CSV table of C-alpha atoms in Angstrom, one decimal:
chain,number,residue,atom,x,y,z
A,177,MET,CA,12.0,-7.8,1.4
A,178,VAL,CA,8.5,-6.7,0.6
A,179,LYS,CA,7.5,-3.4,-0.9
A,180,LEU,CA,4.2,-1.7,-1.1
A,181,ARG,CA,4.1,-0.2,-4.6
A,182,LEU,CA,1.9,0.9,-7.5
A,183,LYS,CA,1.0,-1.6,-10.2
A,184,ARG,CA,-0.7,-0.3,-13.4
A,185,CYS,CA,-4.2,-1.5,-14.1
A,186,GLY,CA,-5.7,0.6,-16.9
A,187,ARG,CA,-6.5,4.1,-15.7
A,188,LYS,CA,-6.4,3.0,-12.0
A,189,GLN,CA,-3.2,2.2,-10.1
A,190,ARG,CA,-3.4,-0.9,-8.0
A,191,ILE,CA,-1.5,-0.7,-4.7
A,192,VAL,CA,0.1,-4.1,-4.0
A,193,ALA,CA,2.5,-5.9,-1.7
A,194,ILE,CA,5.2,-7.4,-3.9
A,195,ASP,CA,8.6,-8.9,-3.5
A,196,VAL,CA,11.4,-6.4,-4.2
A,197,ARG,CA,13.0,-8.7,-6.8
A,198,SER,CA,9.8,-8.8,-8.9
A,199,ARG,CA,9.2,-6.5,-11.8
A,200,ARG,CA,6.5,-3.9,-11.6
A,201,GLU,CA,3.9,-6.0,-13.5
A,202,GLY,CA,5.1,-9.2,-11.8
A,203,ARG,CA,3.2,-11.5,-9.5
A,204,ASP,CA,2.0,-9.7,-6.3
A,205,LEU,CA,1.6,-11.1,-2.9
A,206,ARG,CA,-1.6,-9.3,-2.1
A,207,LYS,CA,-3.7,-6.4,-3.4
A,208,VAL,CA,-4.2,-3.8,-0.7
A,209,GLY,CA,-5.9,-0.9,-2.5
A,210,PHE,CA,-6.6,1.2,-5.6
A,211,TYR,CA,-5.6,4.7,-6.5
A,212,ASP,CA,-7.3,6.6,-9.3
A,213,PRO,CA,-5.2,9.7,-10.2
A,214,ILE,CA,-7.8,11.1,-12.7
A,215,LYS,CA,-10.6,11.3,-10.1
A,216,ASN,CA,-8.2,11.5,-7.2
A,217,GLN,CA,-10.0,8.7,-5.4
A,218,THR,CA,-8.3,6.1,-3.1
A,219,TYR,CA,-9.6,2.8,-1.7
A,220,LEU,CA,-7.3,1.2,0.9
A,221,ASN,CA,-7.6,-2.1,2.8
A,222,VAL,CA,-6.2,-0.6,6.0
A,223,PRO,CA,-5.9,-3.9,8.0
A,224,ALA,CA,-3.9,-5.5,5.3
A,225,ILE,CA,-1.7,-2.5,4.9
A,226,LEU,CA,-1.1,-2.3,8.7
A,227,TYR,CA,-0.2,-6.0,8.7
A,228,PHE,CA,2.5,-5.6,6.0
A,229,LEU,CA,3.9,-2.4,7.6
A,230,GLU,CA,4.2,-4.1,11.0
A,231,LYS,CA,6.0,-7.0,9.3
A,232,GLY,CA,8.6,-4.6,7.8
A,233,ALA,CA,7.3,-3.8,4.3
A,234,GLN,CA,8.5,-0.5,2.9
A,235,PRO,CA,6.2,1.7,0.8
A,236,THR,CA,7.6,3.5,-2.2
A,237,GLY,CA,7.6,7.3,-2.2
A,238,THR,CA,4.3,7.7,-4.0
A,239,VAL,CA,2.6,5.1,-2.0
A,240,HIS,CA,4.0,6.7,1.2
A,241,ASP,CA,2.4,10.0,0.2
A,242,ILE,CA,-1.0,8.3,-0.5
A,243,PHE,CA,-0.9,6.5,2.9
A,244,ARG,CA,0.0,9.8,4.6
A,245,LYS,CA,-2.9,11.6,3.1
A,246,ALA,CA,-5.2,8.8,4.1
A,247,GLY,CA,-4.0,8.7,7.7
A,248,VAL,CA,-2.6,5.1,7.7
A,249,PHE,CA,0.5,6.0,9.7
A,250,MET,CA,-1.7,7.5,12.5
A,251,GLU,CA,-3.5,4.2,12.8
A,252,LEU,CA,-0.2,2.4,12.8
A,253,ARG,CA,1.0,4.5,15.7
A,254,LEU,CA,-2.3,3.9,17.5
A,255,ASN,CA,-1.9,0.1,17.1
A,256,GLN,CA,1.7,0.1,18.3
A,257,THR,CA,0.8,2.1,21.4
A,258,GLN,CA,-2.1,-0.3,22.3
A,259,PHE,CA,0.1,-3.3,22.4
A,260,THR,CA,3.0,-1.9,24.3
Protein backbone atom coordinates (compact mmCIF):
# COMPACT_ATOMS: atom_id res chain seq x y z
CA MET A 1 0.00 0.00 0.00
CA VAL A 2 1.17 3.51 -0.80
CA LYS A 3 0.76 6.50 1.51
CA LEU A 4 1.15 10.19 0.84
CA ARG A 5 3.02 11.53 3.85
CA LEU A 6 5.39 14.23 5.04
CA LYS A 7 9.14 13.70 4.97
CA ARG A 8 11.47 16.07 6.79
CA CYS A 9 13.85 18.13 4.68
CA GLY A 10 15.32 20.93 6.78
CA ARG A 11 12.71 23.56 7.56
CA LYS A 12 10.46 22.46 4.75
CA GLN A 13 8.43 19.28 4.75
CA ARG A 14 8.47 17.23 1.57
CA ILE A 15 5.24 15.51 0.57
CA VAL A 16 6.10 12.12 -0.88
CA ALA A 17 4.45 8.93 -2.06
CA ILE A 18 6.04 6.14 -0.05
CA ASP A 19 5.44 2.47 0.70
CA VAL A 20 3.70 1.92 4.05
CA ARG A 21 6.40 -0.44 5.27
CA SER A 22 9.15 2.18 4.77
CA ARG A 23 10.25 4.42 7.60
CA ARG A 24 9.63 8.16 7.50
CA GLU A 25 13.06 9.00 6.10
CA GLY A 26 13.17 5.93 3.86
CA ARG A 27 13.25 5.76 0.10
CA ASP A 28 10.24 7.41 -1.49
CA LEU A 29 8.52 6.46 -4.74
CA ARG A 30 8.02 10.05 -5.90
CA LYS A 31 8.12 13.58 -4.53
CA VAL A 32 4.77 15.26 -5.07
CA GLY A 33 5.13 18.57 -3.24
CA PHE A 34 6.54 20.76 -0.48
CA TYR A 35 5.02 22.32 2.61
CA ASP A 36 6.72 25.12 4.55
CA PRO A 37 5.00 25.49 7.95
CA ILE A 38 6.97 28.61 8.90
CA LYS A 39 5.91 30.65 5.86
CA ASN A 40 2.69 28.62 5.44
CA GLN A 41 3.47 28.01 1.76
CA THR A 42 2.57 24.94 -0.23
CA TYR A 43 3.71 23.70 -3.63
CA LEU A 44 1.87 20.66 -4.99
CA ASN A 45 2.33 18.63 -8.17
CA VAL A 46 -1.42 18.09 -8.60
CA PRO A 47 -1.32 15.68 -11.59
CA ALA A 48 1.05 13.36 -9.69
CA ILE A 49 -1.09 13.58 -6.55
CA LEU A 50 -4.25 12.77 -8.51
CA TYR A 51 -2.50 9.81 -10.12
CA PHE A 52 -1.59 8.30 -6.75
CA LEU A 53 -5.01 9.02 -5.23
CA GLU A 54 -6.76 7.35 -8.18
CA LYS A 55 -4.52 4.30 -7.73
CA GLY A 56 -5.60 3.98 -4.08
CA ALA A 57 -2.91 5.84 -2.13
CA GLN A 58 -4.02 7.07 1.30
CA PRO A 59 -2.90 10.49 2.58
CA THR A 60 -2.01 10.85 6.25
CA GLY A 61 -4.08 13.20 8.41
CA THR A 62 -1.83 16.23 8.04
CA VAL A 63 -1.36 15.71 4.30
CA HIS A 64 -5.13 15.27 3.94
CA ASP A 65 -5.65 18.69 5.57
CA ILE A 66 -3.05 20.29 3.25
CA PHE A 67 -4.76 18.77 0.20
CA ARG A 68 -8.19 19.90 1.40
CA LYS A 69 -6.99 23.50 1.81
CA ALA A 70 -5.44 23.41 -1.67
CA GLY A 71 -8.58 21.99 -3.28
CA VAL A 72 -7.03 18.75 -4.55
CA PHE A 73 -10.10 16.67 -3.68
CA MET A 74 -12.35 18.96 -5.73
CA GLU A 75 -10.16 18.28 -8.78
CA LEU A 76 -10.26 14.56 -8.01
CA ARG A 77 -14.07 14.66 -8.06
CA LEU A 78 -14.04 16.63 -11.32
CA ASN A 79 -11.73 14.07 -12.93
CA GLN A 80 -13.91 11.17 -11.78
CA THR A 81 -17.10 12.73 -13.14
CA GLN A 82 -15.49 13.44 -16.52
CA PHE A 83 -14.59 9.81 -17.14
CA THR A 84 -17.84 8.22 -15.96
